[in-house]
Amino acid sequence: MREVAKGDFCNKIGTYLKALSANANNVPFYVALLSPTIDWTVVDGVTEIPIEQRSEKEQSHVQGINSSGQHDWVNTTPEGTTCANYAFDVTPAELVTGLITEKGVCQASEQSLKEMFAEK
């Protein structure tokens, strides 16, 4: 996980869809994180975090037994099919009810994060 200064966060693919669904159904959506995962140098996670693209073979093939009876990768898509295989997605802060950290709970905003982690 990677949290950025304004409260956006990057996590395994599918987190964004869960946050959208929670928001659409008026269900609170909290993110639990440790302070070392906060990247204070990135302000806008949606535009600034590069999303890893994994091998498309993970989407187009499965482990199986080939025509020779050997264990192998077996293509499950028509020849020439291209696949996108993103490893992470970014959830914007406006979909997050709050951030749960080792210092307590705060809003998913730059101001709240700075207040929580300000040196006292």
JSON list of C-alpha atoms in Angstrom, two decimals:
[
{"chain": "A", "resi": 1, "resn": "MET", "atom": "CA", "xyz": [0.00, 0.00, 0.00]},
{"chain": "A", "resi": 2, "resn": "ARG", "atom": "CA", "xyz": [1.05, 3.58, -0.60]},
{"chain": "A", "resi": 3, "resn": "GLU", "atom": "CA", "xyz": [-0.70, 6.60, 0.86]},
{"chain": "A", "resi": 4, "resn": "VAL", "atom": "CA", "xyz": [-0.03, 10.10, -0.50]},
{"chain": "A", "resi": 5, "resn": "ALA", "atom": "CA", "xyz": [-0.12, 13.54, 1.10]},
{"chain": "A", "resi": 6, "resn": "LYS", "atom": "CA", "xyz": [-3.71, 14.43, 0.18]},
{"chain": "A", "resi": 7, "resn": "GLY", "atom": "CA", "xyz": [-5.21, 11.08, 1.23]},
{"chain": "A", "resi": 8, "resn": "ASP", "atom": "CA", "xyz": [-5.34, 9.13, -2.06]},
{"chain": "A", "resi": 9, "resn": "PHE", "atom": "CA", "xyz": [-3.96, 5.61, -1.72]},
{"chain": "A", "resi": 10, "resn": "CYS", "atom": "CA", "xyz": [-2.66, 2.90, -3.99]},
{"chain": "A", "resi": 11, "resn": "ASN", "atom": "CA", "xyz": [-3.42, -0.74, -3.23]},
{"chain": "A", "resi": 12, "resn": "LYS", "atom": "CA", "xyz": [-4.00, -4.07, -4.96]},
{"chain": "A", "resi": 13, "resn": "ILE", "atom": "CA", "xyz": [-6.36, -3.95, -7.92]},
{"chain": "A", "resi": 14, "resn": "GLY", "atom": "CA", "xyz": [-10.01, -3.91, -6.88]},
{"chain": "A", "resi": 15, "resn": "THR", "atom": "CA", "xyz": [-9.77, -1.58, -3.90]},
{"chain": "A", "resi": 16, "resn": "TYR", "atom": "CA", "xyz": [-11.01, 1.36, -5.96]},
{"chain": "A", "resi": 17, "resn": "LEU", "atom": "CA", "xyz": [-14.10, -0.61, -7.01]},
{"chain": "A", "resi": 18, "resn": "LYS", "atom": "CA", "xyz": [-14.83, -1.52, -3.39]},
{"chain": "A", "resi": 19, "resn": "ALA", "atom": "CA", "xyz": [-14.57, 2.16, -2.41]},
{"chain": "A", "resi": 20, "resn": "LEU", "atom": "CA", "xyz": [-16.90, 3.15, -5.27]},
{"chain": "A", "resi": 21, "resn": "SER", "atom": "CA", "xyz": [-19.41, 0.52, -4.23]},
{"chain": "A", "resi": 22, "resn": "ALA", "atom": "CA", "xyz": [-19.26, 1.59, -0.57]},
{"chain": "A", "resi": 23, "resn": "ASN", "atom": "CA", "xyz": [-19.74, 5.23, -1.57]},
{"chain": "A", "resi": 24, "resn": "ALA", "atom": "CA", "xyz": [-22.70, 4.42, -3.84]},
{"chain": "A", "resi": 25, "resn": "ASN", "atom": "CA", "xyz": [-24.38, 2.54, -1.01]},
{"chain": "A", "resi": 26, "resn": "ASN", "atom": "CA", "xyz": [-23.59, 5.03, 1.78]},
{"chain": "A", "resi": 27, "resn": "VAL", "atom": "CA", "xyz": [-21.30, 2.53, 3.53]},
{"chain": "A", "resi": 28, "resn": "PRO", "atom": "CA", "xyz": [-18.26, 3.97, 5.34]},
{"chain": "A", "resi": 29, "resn": "PHE", "atom": "CA", "xyz": [-14.91, 3.01, 3.79]},
{"chain": "A", "resi": 30, "resn": "TYR", "atom": "CA", "xyz": [-11.82, 3.14, 6.01]},
{"chain": "A", "resi": 31, "resn": "VAL", "atom": "CA", "xyz": [-8.20, 2.50, 5.13]},
{"chain": "A", "resi": 32, "resn": "ALA", "atom": "CA", "xyz": [-5.80, 1.02, 7.70]},
{"chain": "A", "resi": 33, "resn": "LEU", "atom": "CA", "xyz": [-2.18, 1.99, 7.16]},
{"chain": "A", "resi": 34, "resn": "LEU", "atom": "CA", "xyz": [1.15, 2.43, 8.88]},
{"chain": "A", "resi": 35, "resn": "SER", "atom": "CA", "xyz": [2.76, 5.86, 8.78]},
{"chain": "A", "resi": 36, "resn": "PRO", "atom": "CA", "xyz": [5.87, 4.68, 6.84]},
{"chain": "A", "resi": 37, "resn": "THR", "atom": "CA", "xyz": [3.57, 4.02, 3.85]},
{"chain": "A", "resi": 38, "resn": "ILE", "atom": "CA", "xyz": [2.71, 7.73, 3.57]},
{"chain": "A", "resi": 39, "resn": "ASP", "atom": "CA", "xyz": [4.61, 9.35, 0.71]},
{"chain": "A", "resi": 40, "resn": "TRP", "atom": "CA", "xyz": [4.70, 13.05, 1.57]},
{"chain": "A", "resi": 41, "resn": "THR", "atom": "CA", "xyz": [6.43, 13.85, -1.76]},
{"chain": "A", "resi": 42, "resn": "VAL", "atom": "CA", "xyz": [3.41, 12.85, -3.86]},
{"chain": "A", "resi": 43, "resn": "VAL", "atom": "CA", "xyz": [0.36, 15.11, -3.68]},
{"chain": "A", "resi": 44, "resn": "ASP", "atom": "CA", "xyz": [-2.02, 13.62, -6.26]},
{"chain": "A", "resi": 45, "resn": "GLY", "atom": "CA", "xyz": [-1.96, 9.84, -6.29]},
{"chain": "A", "resi": 46, "resn": "VAL", "atom": "CA", "xyz": [-4.33, 9.55, -9.24]},
{"chain": "A", "resi": 47, "resn": "THR", "atom": "CA", "xyz": [-2.02, 11.44, -11.61]},
{"chain": "A", "resi": 48, "resn": "GLU", "atom": "CA", "xyz": [1.40, 10.89, -10.01]},
{"chain": "A", "resi": 49, "resn": "ILE", "atom": "CA", "xyz": [1.61, 7.20, -9.03]},
{"chain": "A", "resi": 50, "resn": "PRO", "atom": "CA", "xyz": [2.75, 4.99, -11.91]},
{"chain": "A", "resi": 51, "resn": "ILE", "atom": "CA", "xyz": [0.71, 1.79, -12.01]},
{"chain": "A", "resi": 52, "resn": "GLU", "atom": "CA", "xyz": [2.66, -1.42, -12.54]},
{"chain": "A", "resi": 53, "resn": "GLN", "atom": "CA", "xyz": [1.60, -3.39, -15.62]},
{"chain": "A", "resi": 54, "resn": "ARG", "atom": "CA", "xyz": [2.16, -7.11, -15.13]},
{"chain": "A", "resi": 55, "resn": "SER", "atom": "CA", "xyz": [2.50, -9.78, -17.79]},
{"chain": "A", "resi": 56, "resn": "GLU", "atom": "CA", "xyz": [-0.61, -10.16, -19.95]},
{"chain": "A", "resi": 57, "resn": "LYS", "atom": "CA", "xyz": [0.06, -13.91, -19.87]},
{"chain": "A", "resi": 58, "resn": "GLU", "atom": "CA", "xyz": [-1.41, -13.92, -16.33]},
{"chain": "A", "resi": 59, "resn": "GLN", "atom": "CA", "xyz": [-4.75, -12.97, -17.93]},
{"chain": "A", "resi": 60, "resn": "SER", "atom": "CA", "xyz": [-4.63, -14.97, -21.15]},
{"chain": "A", "resi": 61, "resn": "HIS", "atom": "CA", "xyz": [-3.18, -18.26, -19.93]},
{"chain": "A", "resi": 62, "resn": "VAL", "atom": "CA", "xyz": [-3.65, -20.81, -17.16]},
{"chain": "A", "resi": 63, "resn": "GLN", "atom": "CA", "xyz": [-1.42, -23.62, -15.95]},
{"chain": "A", "resi": 64, "resn": "GLY", "atom": "CA", "xyz": [-2.63, -26.83, -17.47]},
{"chain": "A", "resi": 65, "resn": "ILE", "atom": "CA", "xyz": [-1.69, -29.88, -19.45]},
{"chain": "A", "resi": 66, "resn": "ASN", "atom": "CA", "xyz": [-0.77, -29.32, -23.08]},
{"chain": "A", "resi": 67, "resn": "SER", "atom": "CA", "xyz": [-1.50, -31.60, -26.02]},
{"chain": "A", "resi": 68, "resn": "SER", "atom": "CA", "xyz": [1.70, -33.57, -25.27]},
{"chain": "A", "resi": 69, "resn": "GLY", "atom": "CA", "xyz": [0.51, -34.35, -21.74]},
{"chain": "A", "resi": 70, "resn": "GLN", "atom": "CA", "xyz": [3.03, -32.00, -20.13]},
{"chain": "A", "resi": 71, "resn": "HIS", "atom": "CA", "xyz": [2.29, -29.31, -17.55]},
{"chain": "A", "resi": 72, "resn": "ASP", "atom": "CA", "xyz": [2.47, -25.99, -19.35]},
{"chain": "A", "resi": 73, "resn": "TRP", "atom": "CA", "xyz": [0.84, -22.61, -19.78]},
{"chain": "A", "resi": 74, "resn": "VAL", "atom": "CA", "xyz": [-2.35, -23.07, -21.80]},
{"chain": "A", "resi": 75, "resn": "ASN", "atom": "CA", "xyz": [-3.77, -20.14, -23.77]},
{"chain": "A", "resi": 76, "resn": "THR", "atom": "CA", "xyz": [-7.43, -19.49, -22.99]},
{"chain": "A", "resi": 77, "resn": "THR", "atom": "CA", "xyz": [-7.93, -16.58, -25.41]},
{"chain": "A", "resi": 78, "resn": "PRO", "atom": "CA", "xyz": [-8.07, -16.35, -29.19]},
{"chain": "A", "resi": 79, "resn": "GLU", "atom": "CA", "xyz": [-4.65, -15.91, -30.82]},
{"chain": "A", "resi": 80, "resn": "GLY", "atom": "CA", "xyz": [-3.62, -12.27, -31.01]},
{"chain": "A", "resi": 81, "resn": "THR", "atom": "CA", "xyz": [-5.68, -11.22, -27.99]},
{"chain": "A", "resi": 82, "resn": "THR", "atom": "CA", "xyz": [-4.01, -8.52, -25.92]},
{"chain": "A", "resi": 83, "resn": "CYS", "atom": "CA", "xyz": [-4.72, -8.14, -22.22]},
{"chain": "A", "resi": 84, "resn": "ALA", "atom": "CA", "xyz": [-4.18, -5.40, -19.67]},
{"chain": "A", "resi": 85, "resn": "ASN", "atom": "CA", "xyz": [-2.99, -6.63, -16.30]},
{"chain": "A", "resi": 86, "resn": "TYR", "atom": "CA", "xyz": [-2.68, -3.78, -13.82]},
{"chain": "A", "resi": 87, "resn": "ALA", "atom": "CA", "xyz": [-1.22, -4.69, -10.43]},
{"chain": "A", "resi": 88, "resn": "PHE", "atom": "CA", "xyz": [-2.63, -1.76, -8.43]},
{"chain": "A", "resi": 89, "resn": "ASP", "atom": "CA", "xyz": [-5.26, 0.94, -8.56]},
{"chain": "A", "resi": 90, "resn": "VAL", "atom": "CA", "xyz": [-5.50, 4.34, -6.90]},
{"chain": "A", "resi": 91, "resn": "THR", "atom": "CA", "xyz": [-8.48, 5.23, -4.75]},
{"chain": "A", "resi": 92, "resn": "PRO", "atom": "CA", "xyz": [-9.11, 8.99, -4.48]},
{"chain": "A", "resi": 93, "resn": "ALA", "atom": "CA", "xyz": [-9.40, 10.48, -0.99]},
{"chain": "A", "resi": 94, "resn": "GLU", "atom": "CA", "xyz": [-12.99, 11.64, -1.58]},
{"chain": "A", "resi": 95, "resn": "LEU", "atom": "CA", "xyz": [-14.11, 7.97, -1.48]},
{"chain": "A", "resi": 96, "resn": "VAL", "atom": "CA", "xyz": [-12.42, 7.34, 1.88]},
{"chain": "A", "resi": 97, "resn": "THR", "atom": "CA", "xyz": [-14.32, 7.95, 5.13]},
{"chain": "A", "resi": 98, "resn": "GLY", "atom": "CA", "xyz": [-11.20, 7.89, 7.27]},
{"chain": "A", "resi": 99, "resn": "LEU", "atom": "CA", "xyz": [-7.64, 6.66, 7.71]},
{"chain": "A", "resi": 100, "resn": "ILE", "atom": "CA", "xyz": [-6.80, 4.35, 10.59]},
{"chain": "A", "resi": 101, "resn": "THR", "atom": "CA", "xyz": [-3.16, 4.70, 11.67]},
{"chain": "A", "resi": 102, "resn": "GLU", "atom": "CA", "xyz": [-1.04, 3.78, 14.66]},
{"chain": "A", "resi": 103, "resn": "LYS", "atom": "CA", "xyz": [-1.66, 7.35, 15.90]},
{"chain": "A", "resi": 104, "resn": "GLY", "atom": "CA", "xyz": [-5.45, 7.20, 15.61]},
{"chain": "A", "resi": 105, "resn": "VAL", "atom": "CA", "xyz": [-8.13, 7.91, 13.00]},
{"chain": "A", "resi": 106, "resn": "CYS", "atom": "CA", "xyz": [-8.21, 10.98, 10.77]},
{"chain": "A", "resi": 107, "resn": "GLN", "atom": "CA", "xyz": [-9.89, 12.22, 7.61]},
{"chain": "A", "resi": 108, "resn": "ALA", "atom": "CA", "xyz": [-8.34, 11.33, 4.26]},
{"chain": "A", "resi": 109, "resn": "SER", "atom": "CA", "xyz": [-6.97, 14.80, 3.60]},
{"chain": "A", "resi": 110, "resn": "GLU", "atom": "CA", "xyz": [-3.61, 16.51, 3.52]},
{"chain": "A", "resi": 111, "resn": "GLN", "atom": "CA", "xyz": [-4.55, 18.80, 6.42]},
{"chain": "A", "resi": 112, "resn": "SER", "atom": "CA", "xyz": [-5.74, 15.95, 8.67]},
{"chain": "A", "resi": 113, "resn": "LEU", "atom": "CA", "xyz": [-2.68, 13.83, 7.90]},
{"chain": "A", "resi": 114, "resn": "LYS", "atom": "CA", "xyz": [-0.31, 16.73, 8.61]},
{"chain": "A", "resi": 115, "resn": "GLU", "atom": "CA", "xyz": [-2.09, 17.51, 11.88]},
{"chain": "A", "resi": 116, "resn": "MET", "atom": "CA", "xyz": [-1.95, 13.88, 12.98]},
{"chain": "A", "resi": 117, "resn": "PHE", "atom": "CA", "xyz": [1.74, 13.46, 12.15]},
{"chain": "A", "resi": 118, "resn": "ALA", "atom": "CA", "xyz": [2.96, 16.93, 13.16]},
{"chain": "A", "resi": 119, "resn": "GLU", "atom": "CA", "xyz": [5.83, 16.90, 15.62]},
{"chain": "A", "resi": 120, "resn": "LYS", "atom": "CA", "xyz": [4.51, 17.81, 19.05]}
]
